[in-house]
Coordinates of C-alpha atoms in Angstrom, one line a residue:
M53 CA 45.0 -44.5 -121.6
M54 CA 41.6 -44.4 -120.1
S55 CA 41.7 -45.3 -116.2
I56 CA 40.1 -48.8 -115.5
F57 CA 38.8 -46.7 -112.0
P58 CA 36.3 -44.6 -111.5
R59 CA 35.9 -41.0 -110.9
R60 CA 35.7 -40.5 -106.9
A61 CA 32.4 -38.6 -106.6
S62 CA 33.0 -35.6 -104.6
L63 CA 29.7 -34.0 -102.6
P64 CA 29.3 -30.5 -102.6
P65 CA 30.5 -29.3 -99.3
E66 CA 27.4 -27.0 -98.5
L67 CA 25.7 -30.3 -98.9
C68 CA 27.7 -32.0 -96.0
D69 CA 27.2 -29.5 -94.1
Y70 CA 24.3 -29.5 -94.5
T71 CA 23.5 -32.9 -93.3
I72 CA 26.5 -32.8 -90.5
D73 CA 23.3 -29.8 -89.4
Y74 CA 20.7 -31.9 -89.7
L75 CA 22.7 -34.7 -87.5
W76 CA 22.5 -31.2 -84.5
D77 CA 21.3 -33.5 -82.0
D78 CA 22.5 -36.9 -82.8
I79 CA 25.9 -37.9 -80.1
E80 CA 26.8 -40.5 -81.9
S81 CA 26.4 -40.1 -85.5
L82 CA 28.2 -36.6 -85.1
R83 CA 31.3 -38.6 -83.4
A84 CA 31.4 -40.6 -86.3
C85 CA 30.9 -38.0 -89.1
S86 CA 34.2 -36.2 -87.5
L87 CA 36.3 -39.5 -87.8
A88 CA 34.8 -40.6 -91.1
C89 CA 37.4 -37.8 -93.3
R90 CA 38.8 -34.5 -91.9
A91 CA 36.5 -32.2 -94.1
W92 CA 34.2 -33.7 -92.1
L93 CA 35.3 -32.4 -88.5
P94 CA 35.0 -28.7 -88.1
S95 CA 30.9 -29.3 -88.6
S96 CA 31.1 -32.4 -86.2
R97 CA 32.8 -30.6 -83.3
F98 CA 30.9 -27.8 -83.8
H99 CA 28.0 -29.7 -82.4
L100 CA 29.3 -31.4 -80.2
F101 CA 31.2 -29.0 -78.7
R102 CA 28.5 -26.3 -79.2
N103 CA 26.8 -26.9 -75.8
V104 CA 29.2 -27.8 -72.4
R105 CA 27.0 -28.5 -69.1
L106 CA 29.7 -28.8 -66.0
R107 CA 27.7 -31.0 -63.1
H108 CA 31.1 -31.4 -60.7
A109 CA 34.5 -31.4 -60.2
D110 CA 35.7 -34.3 -62.4
D111 CA 34.2 -32.3 -65.8
V112 CA 36.3 -29.2 -65.2
E113 CA 39.1 -31.2 -65.1
R114 CA 37.3 -33.0 -68.6
F115 CA 37.8 -30.1 -70.6
R116 CA 40.6 -28.5 -69.1
A117 CA 42.1 -31.1 -70.4
L118 CA 39.9 -31.5 -73.4
L119 CA 40.8 -27.4 -74.5
S120 CA 44.6 -28.7 -73.6
S121 CA 44.9 -31.3 -76.3
A122 CA 42.6 -29.5 -78.8
P123 CA 42.3 -25.8 -78.1
G124 CA 40.6 -24.8 -81.2
I125 CA 37.5 -26.0 -79.1
V126 CA 36.6 -22.6 -77.5
H127 CA 35.7 -21.6 -80.6
C128 CA 32.6 -23.9 -81.2
V129 CA 31.2 -23.2 -76.6
R130 CA 28.0 -21.1 -77.6
K131 CA 26.0 -22.4 -74.6
L132 CA 28.4 -23.0 -71.2
S133 CA 26.1 -24.0 -68.4
F134 CA 26.5 -24.4 -64.5
S135 CA 24.6 -26.9 -63.2
A136 CA 25.6 -28.0 -59.6
D137 CA 23.6 -30.6 -57.4
Y138 CA 23.0 -30.6 -53.9
N139 CA 24.8 -33.6 -51.3
G140 CA 22.6 -33.8 -48.8
A141 CA 20.8 -31.8 -46.0
T142 CA 22.0 -29.8 -43.8
P143 CA 21.0 -30.3 -39.8
E144 CA 18.3 -28.1 -40.3
G145 CA 16.7 -30.0 -43.1
S146 CA 18.0 -27.3 -45.9
P147 CA 19.7 -28.5 -48.9
R148 CA 23.4 -28.4 -48.8
E149 CA 25.3 -26.6 -51.8
D150 CA 28.5 -28.3 -53.2
D151 CA 29.0 -25.5 -55.5
A152 CA 32.6 -25.0 -54.8
W153 CA 33.6 -26.9 -58.2
V154 CA 33.0 -23.8 -60.0
N155 CA 36.1 -21.9 -58.5
G156 CA 37.9 -24.4 -60.6
V157 CA 36.8 -23.3 -64.4
A158 CA 37.9 -19.3 -63.3
E159 CA 40.7 -19.5 -65.5
L160 CA 39.0 -21.6 -68.6
L161 CA 36.5 -18.4 -68.8
P162 CA 38.6 -16.1 -70.3
M163 CA 39.4 -18.1 -73.4
L164 CA 35.3 -19.1 -73.9
S165 CA 34.7 -15.8 -75.9
H166 CA 32.4 -17.6 -78.1
V167 CA 29.7 -18.4 -75.9
T168 CA 26.5 -16.5 -76.1
A169 CA 23.9 -18.3 -73.5
L170 CA 24.8 -18.9 -70.3
G171 CA 22.8 -21.2 -67.7
I172 CA 23.9 -20.9 -64.1
A173 CA 21.8 -23.7 -61.0
R174 CA 21.6 -24.3 -57.7
V175 CA 25.3 -22.4 -57.3
R176 CA 25.9 -19.5 -54.6
W177 CA 27.3 -16.4 -56.5
H178 CA 28.5 -14.7 -52.6
A179 CA 29.8 -18.2 -52.1
L180 CA 32.3 -18.5 -54.9
S181 CA 36.3 -16.5 -54.9
D182 CA 36.1 -12.5 -56.6
E183 CA 38.7 -14.1 -58.7
T184 CA 36.0 -16.3 -60.3
R185 CA 33.5 -14.0 -60.2
A186 CA 36.1 -11.6 -62.3
A187 CA 36.3 -13.9 -64.7
F188 CA 32.5 -14.8 -65.1
A189 CA 31.8 -11.2 -65.2
G190 CA 34.7 -10.5 -68.6
L191 CA 31.9 -13.6 -70.3
F192 CA 28.9 -11.7 -69.5
K193 CA 29.4 -9.2 -72.1
G194 CA 28.9 -11.2 -75.7
V195 CA 25.3 -13.6 -73.2
R196 CA 22.5 -12.8 -75.0
Q197 CA 21.0 -15.3 -73.0
L198 CA 21.0 -16.4 -69.6
F199 CA 18.8 -19.3 -67.8
L200 CA 19.1 -18.6 -63.6
F201 CA 17.5 -21.4 -61.9
E202 CA 17.8 -21.8 -58.1
V203 CA 20.7 -19.2 -57.9
S204 CA 21.7 -17.6 -55.2
F205 CA 22.7 -13.9 -54.1
D206 CA 24.0 -12.3 -50.6
A207 CA 21.3 -9.4 -50.9
S208 CA 18.9 -8.1 -53.4
R209 CA 20.7 -5.6 -54.6
D210 CA 23.8 -7.8 -55.9
V211 CA 20.8 -9.6 -57.9
I212 CA 20.7 -5.7 -59.4
A213 CA 24.0 -5.5 -59.8
F214 CA 24.8 -9.3 -62.1
L215 CA 21.5 -8.2 -63.9
S216 CA 23.8 -5.0 -64.9
G217 CA 26.5 -6.9 -65.9
F218 CA 24.9 -8.5 -69.3
P219 CA 25.1 -5.7 -71.5
A220 CA 24.1 -7.3 -74.6
L221 CA 21.6 -9.5 -73.0
E222 CA 17.8 -10.7 -74.9
E223 CA 16.6 -13.4 -73.2
L224 CA 16.2 -13.6 -69.7
Y225 CA 15.0 -16.7 -67.5
F226 CA 14.7 -16.0 -64.1
Q227 CA 13.3 -19.4 -61.9
A228 CA 13.7 -19.9 -57.8
V229 CA 16.3 -17.2 -57.3
S230 CA 17.0 -16.0 -54.2
W231 CA 18.4 -13.6 -51.5
K232 CA 20.0 -13.7 -48.0
H233 CA 18.3 -10.7 -47.0
D234 CA 16.6 -7.2 -48.6
S235 CA 18.8 -4.4 -48.9
P236 CA 17.9 -0.9 -50.1
S237 CA 17.2 -0.5 -53.9
P238 CA 20.0 1.0 -55.5
F239 CA 17.8 2.8 -57.6
E240 CA 16.9 5.2 -55.0
D241 CA 20.6 5.7 -54.4
P242 CA 21.6 8.6 -56.4
N243 CA 25.5 8.3 -55.9
T244 CA 25.8 4.2 -57.4
L245 CA 22.7 5.0 -60.1
H246 CA 24.0 5.3 -62.9
E247 CA 26.2 1.8 -61.9
Y248 CA 23.4 0.2 -62.6
A249 CA 21.7 1.9 -64.8
D250 CA 24.6 1.6 -67.7
A251 CA 23.2 -1.6 -69.7
G252 CA 25.3 -0.8 -72.5
S253 CA 23.2 -2.3 -75.8
M254 CA 20.9 -4.5 -74.1
H255 CA 17.8 -4.9 -75.8
L256 CA 16.2 -7.8 -73.8
S257 CA 13.0 -9.3 -76.0
Y258 CA 12.0 -12.8 -73.8
L259 CA 11.9 -12.5 -70.0
F260 CA 10.8 -15.4 -68.1
L261 CA 9.6 -14.7 -64.2
D262 CA 8.4 -17.8 -62.3
P263 CA 6.6 -17.6 -58.1
K264 CA 10.1 -18.4 -56.7
S265 CA 11.3 -15.5 -57.5
S266 CA 10.9 -12.0 -57.0
P267 CA 9.9 -10.7 -59.8
T268 CA 9.2 -7.0 -58.6
L269 CA 12.5 -6.9 -58.2
V270 CA 13.9 -7.8 -61.8
T271 CA 10.9 -6.3 -63.8
E272 CA 12.0 -2.9 -61.0
W273 CA 15.5 -3.4 -63.5
I274 CA 13.9 -3.7 -67.1
L275 CA 12.3 -0.4 -65.7
K276 CA 14.8 1.6 -65.4
H277 CA 16.0 0.6 -69.0
P278 CA 13.9 2.3 -71.4
E279 CA 16.0 0.7 -74.2
S280 CA 14.7 -3.2 -71.9
Q281 CA 11.4 -2.2 -72.6
Q282 CA 10.9 -3.5 -76.2
L283 CA 9.6 -7.2 -74.9
R284 CA 8.2 -9.6 -77.6
S285 CA 7.7 -12.5 -75.6
I286 CA 6.3 -12.1 -71.7
Q287 CA 6.2 -15.1 -69.0
L288 CA 5.5 -14.3 -66.2
C289 CA 3.9 -16.0 -63.1
W290 CA 2.8 -13.5 -60.4
R291 CA 2.7 -13.7 -56.3
E292 CA 2.7 -10.6 -55.2
L293 CA -0.7 -9.4 -54.5
Q294 CA 0.6 -6.2 -53.6
N295 CA 2.3 -4.8 -56.5
T296 CA 0.5 -5.6 -59.6
Q297 CA 1.1 -2.5 -60.1
A298 CA 3.9 -3.7 -61.7
V299 CA 2.6 -5.8 -63.7
G300 CA 0.7 -3.1 -65.7
D301 CA 3.6 -1.4 -65.6
L302 CA 5.9 -3.3 -67.9
L303 CA 2.9 -4.2 -69.6
Q304 CA 2.6 -0.4 -70.6
A305 CA 6.4 -0.5 -71.0
S306 CA 6.4 -2.5 -73.7
G307 CA 3.0 -1.4 -75.9
A308 CA 2.7 -2.0 -79.0
S309 CA 6.4 -4.5 -79.1
L310 CA 4.9 -7.3 -77.0
E311 CA 3.5 -10.2 -79.3
S312 CA 3.2 -13.2 -76.3
L313 CA 2.3 -13.1 -73.4
H314 CA 1.3 -15.7 -71.0
V315 CA 0.2 -14.7 -67.6
E316 CA -0.9 -16.3 -64.4
F317 CA -1.6 -15.4 -60.5
P318 CA -2.0 -18.4 -58.0
A319 CA -2.9 -16.9 -55.4
G320 CA -5.4 -14.8 -57.9
I321 CA -5.6 -11.0 -57.8
S322 CA -6.5 -8.2 -55.9
E323 CA -10.7 -6.5 -55.8
D324 CA -8.8 -3.3 -55.8
A325 CA -6.2 -4.3 -58.3
V326 CA -8.8 -5.1 -61.1
L327 CA -10.9 -2.7 -59.7
Q328 CA -8.0 0.5 -60.4
N329 CA -7.2 -1.5 -64.2
H330 CA -3.1 -2.6 -63.3
L331 CA -3.8 -4.9 -65.6
S332 CA -4.4 -3.3 -68.9
L333 CA -3.8 -4.6 -72.0
A334 CA -4.5 -1.1 -73.8
H335 CA -1.0 -0.8 -74.9
N336 CA -0.3 -3.8 -77.2
T337 CA -1.4 -2.4 -79.8
G338 CA 0.9 -5.5 -81.3
L339 CA 0.3 -9.0 -79.3
R340 CA -0.6 -12.3 -81.1
S341 CA -0.8 -14.8 -78.6
L342 CA -2.6 -14.7 -74.9
H343 CA -2.0 -16.9 -72.2
F344 CA -4.1 -16.8 -68.9
G345 CA -2.2 -19.8 -67.1
G346 CA -2.9 -21.0 -63.3
L347 CA -7.3 -20.2 -63.3
D348 CA -7.7 -22.3 -59.7
V349 CA -11.6 -22.2 -58.8
R350 CA -9.9 -22.6 -55.5
A351 CA -7.7 -19.2 -55.5
S352 CA -10.8 -17.2 -56.8
R353 CA -13.0 -17.6 -54.2
A354 CA -11.7 -14.8 -52.7
F355 CA -13.2 -11.9 -54.4
V356 CA -16.3 -9.7 -53.9
S357 CA -17.7 -10.7 -57.4
T358 CA -20.0 -13.7 -57.9
R359 CA -17.6 -14.0 -61.1
L360 CA -14.6 -16.0 -61.0
F361 CA -11.2 -14.5 -62.3
P362 CA -12.2 -11.1 -62.8
W363 CA -9.5 -9.9 -64.3
V364 CA -9.4 -12.4 -67.1
T365 CA -12.5 -10.8 -68.8
V366 CA -11.4 -7.4 -67.9
M367 CA -8.0 -8.2 -69.4
L368 CA -10.0 -9.8 -72.6
T369 CA -12.4 -6.3 -72.8
Q370 CA -9.3 -3.9 -73.3
V371 CA -7.4 -5.9 -76.2
R372 CA -6.6 -3.5 -78.4
S373 CA -4.6 -5.7 -80.5
R374 CA -6.2 -6.4 -84.8
Y375 CA -2.3 -9.6 -84.8
L376 CA -4.7 -11.4 -81.9
Q377 CA -4.4 -14.9 -83.1
E378 CA -4.7 -17.5 -80.9
V379 CA -6.6 -16.7 -76.9
S380 CA -6.6 -20.1 -74.6
F381 CA -7.2 -21.1 -71.3
S382 CA -5.9 -23.3 -68.4
L383 CA -8.5 -24.0 -65.5
E384 CA -8.5 -25.9 -62.0
I385 CA -12.0 -27.0 -61.7
T386 CA -13.4 -28.9 -59.2
S387 CA -16.5 -29.7 -61.1
V388 CA -18.9 -28.9 -64.6
Q389 CA -20.3 -26.6 -62.2
D390 CA -17.7 -24.6 -61.4
L391 CA -17.9 -23.5 -64.8
L392 CA -21.4 -21.5 -64.2
A393 CA -19.4 -19.1 -62.1
L394 CA -17.4 -17.5 -65.2
D395 CA -18.3 -14.5 -67.3
W396 CA -19.4 -16.8 -70.1
A397 CA -21.4 -14.0 -72.0
R398 CA -18.4 -11.3 -71.5
I399 CA -16.0 -13.4 -72.6
D400 CA -18.2 -14.8 -75.7
R401 CA -18.6 -11.2 -76.9
D402 CA -15.4 -10.3 -76.4
L403 CA -13.7 -12.5 -78.1
S404 CA -16.3 -12.8 -80.9
R405 CA -15.9 -8.7 -82.0
T406 CA -15.1 -8.4 -86.0
E407 CA -11.5 -8.2 -85.7
F408 CA -10.7 -11.5 -84.2
H409 CA -12.5 -13.1 -87.1
G410 CA -10.2 -16.5 -87.8
M411 CA -9.1 -16.7 -84.4
T412 CA -8.4 -20.6 -82.2
V413 CA -9.7 -19.9 -79.2
M414 CA -8.2 -23.2 -76.2
F415 CA -9.3 -24.4 -73.0
Y416 CA -7.0 -26.4 -70.7
V417 CA -9.0 -28.1 -67.8
S418 CA -8.1 -30.2 -65.3
C419 CA -10.5 -31.5 -63.4
E420 CA -10.7 -33.4 -60.2
R421 CA -13.3 -35.5 -60.8
D422 CA -12.6 -38.4 -63.7
G423 CA -15.1 -39.2 -67.4
L424 CA -16.9 -35.3 -66.9
G425 CA -14.5 -33.8 -70.7
K426 CA -17.4 -35.1 -72.7
D427 CA -19.9 -32.7 -69.9
I428 CA -16.6 -29.8 -69.8
R429 CA -17.0 -29.1 -73.9
K430 CA -20.6 -29.1 -74.0
E431 CA -20.4 -26.8 -71.5
I432 CA -17.3 -24.7 -73.2
A433 CA -19.1 -25.3 -76.2
T434 CA -22.7 -23.5 -75.6
R435 CA -21.1 -20.7 -74.1
L436 CA -19.5 -19.3 -76.6
S437 CA -21.7 -20.3 -79.3
G438 CA -21.1 -16.4 -80.3
F439 CA -17.2 -17.3 -80.7
Q440 CA -17.6 -20.7 -82.5
Q441 CA -19.3 -19.0 -86.4
R442 CA -16.3 -16.7 -85.9
G443 CA -13.2 -18.9 -84.9
T444 CA -11.7 -22.3 -83.8
L445 CA -12.6 -23.3 -80.1
S446 CA -11.1 -26.5 -78.7
V447 CA -11.4 -27.8 -75.3
S448 CA -8.3 -30.5 -74.2
C449 CA -9.5 -31.8 -70.3
I450 CA -6.9 -32.8 -68.9

């Protein structure tokens, strides 16, 4: 006898997983899915606990209780972040750290063996207990992405030791990292060189360095590891004018692997660095995207040259990549007159090369005076008339 009840439709598991994956950042929807049926729980739980951020002791206690009630969640955690906050200020006016609670997570770290991304913010590494640092060291081995923000160390040597503990590292974000005092370079001590030079299978592909840290220290560390010099993307903001040669060494070491480069020199570049060709792009034959940021006319006035930003034109002239698709410039000017000091004839000639046919060039211009957008666009378009016959020009006034 035929049943009077229709058969229940069954969706393919792959379709259910695809739908839940689409909701990866919708917490409320993921919670609803996890409660809807048992089959949806694993995928929903994975996205709910894929990224865990701990900000204070209460977060640590809640996370500990969660793992006690549902131990399987440890397999879901892929990104783990420790983000401490400052607790007022010291009598001297400096921020007062509130990072002691990080020691409370030491016993949980050995369970989180699937973590591939680690973020640490506003933590004094040297102030953590030996047990906590040892527990972190075990976690480091599987980390491929490392985000450091306002992390402090006791000595520069400790920074090198810390970074050398990530054998599988692929992406490094190094922002506002500091140390109390400089120490002798470990690379100059033959007795300890092997401790820092052995980085296992580390193959860095992305590097971000900001001006509040010492980029030279990290660059020196990278250059000591030949296997980590195949960087595909570099974004750096460099203030150490006395050591721009380190930038050139990094660019040369990256060679044809480098595809994207974003460079900023907030304090400008010395005349000597330009004359000695510290910033050559001749070796980066695979470059696809090039961005010149922080081009402030006030920082470039110190040059003997009558032209603004001479290092920009030098770098453009030396591009040897036939794959370049995009070049962008971020300019800060006081008036339209400032634009006249750029070597437009040389810039137009370099951008109009046959191998760059079809390329996109973008200008992001910030001007102190309002209402000059139309004049700025007209001036740049007029100066790059040759390029516009071969590629696409975009000018945005912000």
